[in-house]
Amino acid sequence: MLDKTVATLEEAVSGIADGSTILCGGFAGSGIPTELMCALLNQGAKDLTLVSNNAGNGRLGMGELIAAGRVRKMIASYSRSVDPKNPNAAEFAEAYVAGRIELECVPQGTLAERLRAAGAGMGPFFTPTAYGTQLAEGKETRVIDGVGYVLEQPLKAEYAFIKAHQADRWGNLNYRFAGRNFSPVMCMAATTTIAQVDEIVPLGGIAPEYVMTPGIFVQRVVVVKGAQ
Amino acid sequence: MLDKTVATLEEAVSGIADGSTILCGGFAGSGIPTELMCALLNQGAKDLTLVSNNAGNGRLGMGELIAAGRVRKMIASYSRSVDPKNPNAAEFAEAYVAGRIELECVPQGTLAERLRAAGAGMGPFFTPTAYGTQLAEGKETRVIDGVGYVLEQPLKAEYAFIKAHQADRWGNLNYRFAGRNFSPVMCMAATTTIAQVDEIVPLGGIAPEYVMTPGIFVQRVVVVKGAQ
Amino acid sequence: MAWQKLSRQRMAQLVVDDIPEGAYVNLGIGMPVMVGECLPKDREIILHSENGILGMGPADTSRPFDTDLVNASRKPVGLVPGASISDHVVSFAMMRGGKLDLTVLGAFQVSGKGDLANWDTGAATNIPSVGGAMDLVVGAKQVYVMMEHNTREGEAKVVDRCSYPLTGAGVVDRIYTDLAIIDVIDGSLTVRGMVEGLTREELQSLTGAPLKFAAQVAVLKN
Amino acid sequence: MAWQKLSRQRMAQLVVDDIPEGAYVNLGIGMPVMVGECLPKDREIILHSENGILGMGPADTSRPFDTDLVNASRKPVGLVPGASISDHVVSFAMMRGGKLDLTVLGAFQVSGKGDLANWDTGAATNIPSVGGAMDLVVGAKQVYVMMEHNTREGEAKVVDRCSYPLTGAGVVDRIYTDLAIIDVIDGSLTVRGMVEGLTREELQSLTGAPLKFAAQVAVLKN
């Protein structure tokens, strides 16, 4: 019997080694796997590279990991706090200004495409995004039919942390509204995808046509009721 | 008011010029826009390039267009008939053997990726598929970390012919089961996507989370009841 | 004759007037948000948000805040009938793939050739954060910029050459400022509207790149 | 002692015995279809079809034929509980992206280095038709081939170098024939099972590439 569910958050994040790269789903406060990141704080892995659109969603989770010095590098499209008065990425800003964390700033669509290339087994690809800007500096470029392109590399990872709505024991997932965002592509790009979900439904409980992430892209599922 | 529905198949295929490239959805008999292709036969456009996984699904539609000498070139992954006793692509075979039609054979996954690159506004991409085979001959290749890749080009088109299940007047679509296949990516890769559907539902009749092709990728919708 | 800067409200209204029915539009953060607020309810303009929402409308304030229904500024939004949800890959395919009819963005600077600088002032203390702006400008069919004509310090924001890091080169199609509407055509600027009472010489003196003037220059009023 | 070729049924059973519980498997057209037919109902082996079906099962024959539920051979299929539907882009991402644990394919020829030729015999009258085979072989974690050891004319199908056009170079991990099970390890062939009564010399004489033999060579019976 194929059963990807695990009983506890502790079990969900077990075995994550120092130096791992972890894709963290979520955008602007929706679809954030906060409880998995909190569990990782307890688990102890360090020297991590985190990949996420934003560099935190308040102190809980990613902010704590960064504040605790466990994150070596952040790969993100938007690491500043959106609202300086109510900063969502204060811990990152502090670590960045102090030179304690490395940042790779990637255009948001290129971030999605680099993850997709990795998940789909592709090599590098040419994208028009960022051509002629400083984010293309040092990268191979090519002009085709008058349009400039930048060669970008696949971005794969050992782990993905995902927040989904429902799962079955085969790891099929669905998401609520814009909670979907980067999650499907991150599930594809990681060797081991760990999903925290609101609830587990029986096999077949998600209609085949409405599965948003097929279980083949998911390795561990844990229920977190009343997630942040 | 934004209304992409048109009343007749004739209107749906109007304006298609000689020499156009048309993406035709469908795989192995499912999701085939047969009635749109039949309408194109009446419409008269010639010197066409058709892009489709298979080179026909019986005589009706694509077979007739090929038999009538209206198709200059076929881009497909599998142009042979699957069952020689009950051939699905007899008209193509006849035209091909007689030298009346050109064929570009593309690995199925590469066909999907080339369409996706066009639809997503990307440039060329490196894929491991076909590396070291005759389908990579004459193409740029690169070896990265010991893996060989072939550079493949985006494949865009003036038109896509799509069969979907339901649509609303904004062009949002859903599909039944494996009728989905190439359709979503073909909708993305064409300038003008023309969808034949089983029925039109009111705006909001397809739940936002279950829209399979957002209307932004669809330009014309026509109802065909009891489609082949 | 004295002249008055256009209000932000009026600038937004001018943009709205130029959006065709049925257009797919992405509105950037900052001033462009007002364009969304000015859209008449009887027009079908379909708003796109980079986090996969197509068909964004006002949030239903009678319900508790739903974190899964937010825009890129983390603000609550709603879904209009006909809305759809996509993941980030498809959402950005819409942007880069030329499917959006229009994006309206704020800017630090726009050059006379249509270069846009709107993501970073290049200050040493900045945390580089580009978001989706670079994808939008390469893909949207039309890129409109909404910004004040001059900085608070009186410096031109329409410049000969951007001193801030570029978001994209030659990507801007039209600029709406509190003084003028300026088209970027074949790498040069053509004024198509100016506030009432402003002279062409005055506008040029407040602008860092050479201006041409359309045969018909509209008179803009608050 | 006389020896007998394995039946196709027995070959399929040998493959089934080697598939771990919970594996994601794509079965090619032709002989591999029998593997699906041999799968015991109490095992959870998840079958993938290139047209976006993950979790394929037998068709419900009590219902009329549904053209939207077919496999790559245009045959009716069903969906098991837990099945999902994807479009072609995602379906092939599973294949190329290394998510499938196993694909079982038919072959015209396999070389001693694991090169596979299974899409074209190179005949001038052939219509080039590759389908999804090239994507499968670059991506699946394990590529098994099922084929007869020799052609009807007695020619070896395990060859030193494929004379037919390649599907992929160095991609095959294991070969199941009606005479033997052969692993491809570091570019050479190691026999791990042979039909009862066949000598190593006889097997080598029927094979076009040099064979090594595992420490334990299983005895295969019908």
mmCIF file of N, CA and C in Angstrom, chain B residues 27-31 57 77-80 88 92-93 96 103 105 107-110 113 116 127-130 133-135 176-182 185, chain D residues 29 50-51 53 66-74 79 85-89 92 96 119-120 126-132 134-135 138 165-168:
data_model
loop_
_atom_site.group_PDB
_atom_site.id
_atom_site.type_symbol
_atom_site.label_atom_id
_atom_site.label_comp_id
_atom_site.label_asym_id
_atom_site.label_seq_id
_atom_site.Cartn_x
_atom_site.Cartn_y
_atom_site.Cartn_z
ATOM 1 N N PHE B 27 -5.500 13.841 -28.959
ATOM 2 C CA PHE B 27 -4.549 12.742 -28.833
ATOM 3 C C PHE B 27 -5.340 11.447 -28.892
ATOM 4 N N ALA B 28 -4.933 10.574 -29.791
ATOM 5 C CA ALA B 28 -5.502 9.221 -29.836
ATOM 6 C C ALA B 28 -7.030 9.233 -29.816
ATOM 7 N N GLY B 29 -7.636 10.134 -30.551
ATOM 8 C CA GLY B 29 -9.092 10.123 -30.677
ATOM 9 C C GLY B 29 -9.835 10.931 -29.642
ATOM 10 N N SER B 30 -9.132 11.449 -28.621
ATOM 11 C CA SER B 30 -9.826 12.265 -27.620
ATOM 12 C C SER B 30 -9.460 13.733 -27.784
ATOM 13 N N GLY B 31 -10.464 14.583 -27.631
ATOM 14 C CA GLY B 31 -10.199 16.019 -27.691
ATOM 15 C C GLY B 31 -9.918 16.534 -29.087
ATOM 16 N N ASN B 57 -7.429 11.339 -37.562
ATOM 17 C CA ASN B 57 -8.236 10.485 -36.681
ATOM 18 C C ASN B 57 -9.396 9.937 -37.515
ATOM 19 N N SER B 77 4.161 14.154 -33.709
ATOM 20 C CA SER B 77 5.062 13.189 -33.063
ATOM 21 C C SER B 77 4.818 11.783 -33.599
ATOM 22 N N TYR B 78 3.572 11.497 -33.945
ATOM 23 C CA TYR B 78 3.255 10.135 -34.389
ATOM 24 C C TYR B 78 2.292 10.200 -35.567
ATOM 25 N N SER B 79 2.823 10.081 -36.780
ATOM 26 C CA SER B 79 2.023 10.274 -37.991
ATOM 27 C C SER B 79 1.572 8.970 -38.607
ATOM 28 N N ARG B 80 2.151 7.863 -38.156
ATOM 29 C CA ARG B 80 1.698 6.565 -38.657
ATOM 30 C C ARG B 80 0.350 6.232 -38.055
ATOM 31 N N ASN B 88 -5.886 5.248 -38.777
ATOM 32 C CA ASN B 88 -6.411 6.563 -38.396
ATOM 33 C C ASN B 88 -5.782 7.672 -39.233
ATOM 34 N N PHE B 92 -2.947 10.849 -44.650
ATOM 35 C CA PHE B 92 -1.591 11.383 -44.499
ATOM 36 C C PHE B 92 -0.585 10.445 -45.159
ATOM 37 N N ALA B 93 -0.709 9.146 -44.888
ATOM 38 C CA ALA B 93 0.243 8.170 -45.436
ATOM 39 C C ALA B 93 0.279 8.260 -46.966
ATOM 40 N N TYR B 96 1.986 11.448 -47.993
ATOM 41 C CA TYR B 96 3.416 11.440 -47.641
ATOM 42 C C TYR B 96 4.201 10.583 -48.625
ATOM 43 N N LEU B 103 6.782 16.473 -43.673
ATOM 44 C CA LEU B 103 6.587 16.034 -42.286
ATOM 45 C C LEU B 103 7.767 16.465 -41.429
ATOM 46 N N CYS B 105 8.932 15.461 -37.818
ATOM 47 C CA CYS B 105 8.658 14.531 -36.712
ATOM 48 C C CYS B 105 9.330 15.050 -35.440
ATOM 49 N N PRO B 107 9.644 14.667 -31.110
ATOM 50 C CA PRO B 107 9.284 13.858 -29.946
ATOM 51 C C PRO B 107 8.112 14.505 -29.195
ATOM 52 N N GLN B 108 7.221 13.683 -28.694
ATOM 53 C CA GLN B 108 5.965 14.174 -28.146
ATOM 54 C C GLN B 108 6.157 15.203 -27.031
ATOM 55 N N GLY B 109 7.095 14.927 -26.132
ATOM 56 C CA GLY B 109 7.339 15.865 -25.036
ATOM 57 C C GLY B 109 7.980 17.148 -25.529
ATOM 58 N N THR B 110 8.826 17.031 -26.539
ATOM 59 C CA THR B 110 9.451 18.222 -27.128
ATOM 60 C C THR B 110 8.404 19.056 -27.854
ATOM 61 N N GLU B 113 6.702 20.979 -25.198
ATOM 62 C CA GLU B 113 7.587 22.025 -24.668
ATOM 63 C C GLU B 113 7.798 23.163 -25.659
ATOM 64 N N ARG B 116 4.825 25.200 -25.413
ATOM 65 C CA ARG B 116 4.817 25.914 -24.143
ATOM 66 C C ARG B 116 5.781 27.097 -24.179
ATOM 67 N N THR B 127 16.810 20.641 -24.098
ATOM 68 C CA THR B 127 16.125 19.464 -23.560
ATOM 69 C C THR B 127 16.999 18.240 -23.780
ATOM 70 N N PRO B 128 16.957 17.294 -22.835
ATOM 71 C CA PRO B 128 17.763 16.079 -23.021
ATOM 72 C C PRO B 128 17.157 15.127 -24.050
ATOM 73 N N THR B 129 15.868 15.308 -24.344
ATOM 74 C CA THR B 129 15.174 14.388 -25.248
ATOM 75 C C THR B 129 15.782 14.429 -26.646
ATOM 76 N N ALA B 130 16.046 13.259 -27.198
ATOM 77 C CA ALA B 130 16.544 13.070 -28.570
ATOM 78 C C ALA B 130 18.042 13.305 -28.710
ATOM 79 N N THR B 133 20.415 11.171 -31.045
ATOM 80 C CA THR B 133 19.591 10.462 -32.035
ATOM 81 C C THR B 133 19.512 11.275 -33.324
ATOM 82 N N GLN B 134 18.933 10.668 -34.360
ATOM 83 C CA GLN B 134 18.871 11.377 -35.640
ATOM 84 C C GLN B 134 17.916 12.564 -35.590
ATOM 85 N N LEU B 135 16.996 12.598 -34.607
ATOM 86 C CA LEU B 135 16.108 13.760 -34.499
ATOM 87 C C LEU B 135 16.836 14.981 -33.929
ATOM 88 N N ARG B 176 -12.957 17.289 -20.469
ATOM 89 C CA ARG B 176 -13.287 16.002 -19.857
ATOM 90 C C ARG B 176 -12.047 15.106 -19.867
ATOM 91 N N PHE B 177 -11.669 14.578 -18.712
ATOM 92 C CA PHE B 177 -10.630 13.552 -18.599
ATOM 93 C C PHE B 177 -9.440 13.809 -19.539
ATOM 94 N N ALA B 178 -9.055 12.777 -20.291
ATOM 95 C CA ALA B 178 -7.874 12.893 -21.151
ATOM 96 C C ALA B 178 -8.150 13.657 -22.440
ATOM 97 N N GLY B 179 -9.352 14.238 -22.552
ATOM 98 C CA GLY B 179 -9.615 15.163 -23.644
ATOM 99 C C GLY B 179 -8.782 16.428 -23.512
ATOM 100 N N ARG B 180 -8.137 16.598 -22.358
ATOM 101 C CA ARG B 180 -7.332 17.796 -22.109
ATOM 102 C C ARG B 180 -6.067 17.804 -22.967
ATOM 103 N N ASN B 181 -5.286 16.776 -22.844
ATOM 104 C CA ASN B 181 -4.003 16.532 -23.545
ATOM 105 C C ASN B 181 -3.248 17.793 -23.997
ATOM 106 N N PHE B 182 -3.134 18.054 -25.286
ATOM 107 C CA PHE B 182 -2.357 19.204 -25.770
ATOM 108 C C PHE B 182 -3.135 20.520 -25.746
ATOM 109 N N VAL B 185 -1.958 23.837 -23.670
ATOM 110 C CA VAL B 185 -0.715 24.463 -24.150
ATOM 111 C C VAL B 185 -0.904 25.034 -25.555
ATOM 112 N N ILE D 29 3.768 0.417 -25.746
ATOM 113 C CA ILE D 29 2.821 -0.377 -26.529
ATOM 114 C C ILE D 29 3.468 -1.710 -26.900
ATOM 115 N N GLU D 50 0.957 8.537 -21.303
ATOM 116 C CA GLU D 50 1.519 9.817 -21.738
ATOM 117 C C GLU D 50 0.464 10.899 -21.958
ATOM 118 N N ASN D 51 -0.779 10.489 -22.229
ATOM 119 C CA ASN D 51 -1.821 11.493 -22.448
ATOM 120 C C ASN D 51 -2.426 12.024 -21.151
ATOM 121 N N ILE D 53 -2.839 10.636 -18.009
ATOM 122 C CA ILE D 53 -3.508 9.821 -16.990
ATOM 123 C C ILE D 53 -2.463 9.211 -16.062
ATOM 124 N N ASP D 66 -15.857 5.641 -23.893
ATOM 125 C CA ASP D 66 -15.652 7.074 -23.668
ATOM 126 C C ASP D 66 -14.336 7.471 -24.334
ATOM 127 N N THR D 67 -14.432 8.250 -25.419
ATOM 128 C CA THR D 67 -13.195 8.593 -26.155
ATOM 129 C C THR D 67 -12.245 9.450 -25.319
ATOM 130 N N ASP D 68 -12.734 10.033 -24.231
ATOM 131 C CA ASP D 68 -11.848 10.835 -23.380
ATOM 132 C C ASP D 68 -11.148 9.998 -22.315
ATOM 133 N N LEU D 69 -11.348 8.680 -22.364
ATOM 134 C CA LEU D 69 -10.632 7.781 -21.449
ATOM 135 C C LEU D 69 -9.988 6.658 -22.254
ATOM 136 N N VAL D 70 -8.864 7.031 -22.869
ATOM 137 C CA VAL D 70 -8.128 6.057 -23.685
ATOM 138 C C VAL D 70 -6.643 6.139 -23.333
ATOM 139 N N ASN D 71 -5.917 5.075 -23.685
ATOM 140 C CA ASN D 71 -4.461 5.117 -23.508
ATOM 141 C C ASN D 71 -3.793 5.462 -24.847
ATOM 142 N N ALA D 72 -2.463 5.398 -24.860
ATOM 143 C CA ALA D 72 -1.723 5.822 -26.046
ATOM 144 C C ALA D 72 -1.970 4.902 -27.234
ATOM 145 N N SER D 73 -2.466 3.709 -26.981
ATOM 146 C CA SER D 73 -2.814 2.800 -28.081
ATOM 147 C C SER D 73 -4.267 2.962 -28.513
ATOM 148 N N ARG D 74 -4.932 4.027 -28.080
ATOM 149 C CA ARG D 74 -6.326 4.326 -28.410
ATOM 150 C C ARG D 74 -7.308 3.325 -27.810
ATOM 151 N N LEU D 79 -10.092 4.808 -14.616
ATOM 152 C CA LEU D 79 -9.311 5.540 -13.611
ATOM 153 C C LEU D 79 -9.497 4.841 -12.263
ATOM 154 N N ILE D 85 -5.592 13.620 -13.590
ATOM 155 C CA ILE D 85 -5.492 13.986 -15.006
ATOM 156 C C ILE D 85 -4.611 15.225 -15.123
ATOM 157 N N SER D 86 -3.675 15.189 -16.039
ATOM 158 C CA SER D 86 -2.833 16.357 -16.332
ATOM 159 C C SER D 86 -2.870 16.622 -17.826
ATOM 160 N N ASP D 87 -2.409 17.809 -18.213
ATOM 161 C CA ASP D 87 -2.244 18.050 -19.636
ATOM 162 C C ASP D 87 -0.908 17.437 -20.091
ATOM 163 N N HIS D 88 -0.645 17.522 -21.382
ATOM 164 C CA HIS D 88 0.562 16.902 -21.917
ATOM 165 C C HIS D 88 1.850 17.497 -21.356
ATOM 166 N N VAL D 89 1.828 18.794 -21.083
ATOM 167 C CA VAL D 89 3.040 19.441 -20.574
ATOM 168 C C VAL D 89 3.434 18.835 -19.233
ATOM 169 N N PHE D 92 4.442 14.986 -19.492
ATOM 170 C CA PHE D 92 5.810 14.754 -19.967
ATOM 171 C C PHE D 92 6.851 15.304 -18.997
ATOM 172 N N ARG D 96 10.179 13.200 -18.238
ATOM 173 C CA ARG D 96 11.536 13.747 -18.389
ATOM 174 C C ARG D 96 12.142 14.138 -17.053
ATOM 175 N N TRP D 119 11.993 2.878 -32.288
ATOM 176 C CA TRP D 119 10.972 3.746 -32.887
ATOM 177 C C TRP D 119 10.944 3.696 -34.400
ATOM 178 N N ASP D 120 11.997 3.192 -35.013
ATOM 179 C CA ASP D 120 12.055 3.250 -36.466
ATOM 180 C C ASP D 120 13.053 2.193 -36.937
ATOM 181 N N ASN D 126 9.150 3.929 -44.274
ATOM 182 C CA ASN D 126 8.592 4.273 -42.958
ATOM 183 C C ASN D 126 8.176 5.735 -42.879
ATOM 184 N N ILE D 127 7.092 5.970 -42.176
ATOM 185 C CA ILE D 127 6.728 7.342 -41.834
ATOM 186 C C ILE D 127 7.311 7.611 -40.450
ATOM 187 N N PRO D 128 8.261 8.529 -40.362
ATOM 188 C CA PRO D 128 8.901 8.761 -39.051
ATOM 189 C C PRO D 128 7.863 9.119 -37.986
ATOM 190 N N SER D 129 7.830 8.342 -36.897
ATOM 191 C CA SER D 129 6.822 8.496 -35.856
ATOM 192 C C SER D 129 7.452 8.077 -34.541
ATOM 193 N N VAL D 130 7.808 9.041 -33.737
ATOM 194 C CA VAL D 130 8.563 8.719 -32.523
ATOM 195 C C VAL D 130 7.677 8.663 -31.286
ATOM 196 N N GLY D 131 6.571 9.396 -31.266
ATOM 197 C CA GLY D 131 5.715 9.414 -30.074
ATOM 198 C C GLY D 131 6.492 9.886 -28.856
ATOM 199 N N GLY D 132 6.253 9.248 -27.717
ATOM 200 C CA GLY D 132 6.864 9.697 -26.470
ATOM 201 C C GLY D 132 8.078 8.912 -26.030
ATOM 202 N N MET D 134 11.279 8.830 -26.797
ATOM 203 C CA MET D 134 12.548 9.508 -26.494
ATOM 204 C C MET D 134 12.496 10.277 -25.177
ATOM 205 N N ASP D 135 11.303 10.771 -24.838
ATOM 206 C CA ASP D 135 11.140 11.475 -23.561
ATOM 207 C C ASP D 135 11.192 10.496 -22.391
ATOM 208 N N VAL D 138 14.901 9.177 -21.537
ATOM 209 C CA VAL D 138 15.836 10.103 -20.878
ATOM 210 C C VAL D 138 15.425 10.368 -19.436
ATOM 211 N N PRO D 165 17.816 3.310 -36.152
ATOM 212 C CA PRO D 165 17.985 4.628 -35.512
ATOM 213 C C PRO D 165 17.719 4.543 -34.003
ATOM 214 N N LEU D 166 18.544 5.242 -33.235
ATOM 215 C CA LEU D 166 18.434 5.175 -31.776
ATOM 216 C C LEU D 166 17.225 5.945 -31.246
ATOM 217 N N THR D 167 16.675 5.431 -30.165
ATOM 218 C CA THR D 167 15.704 6.158 -29.342
ATOM 219 C C THR D 167 16.445 6.936 -28.257
ATOM 220 N N GLY D 168 17.500 6.313 -27.758
ATOM 221 C CA GLY D 168 18.354 6.956 -26.761
ATOM 222 C C GLY D 168 19.634 6.161 -26.622
#
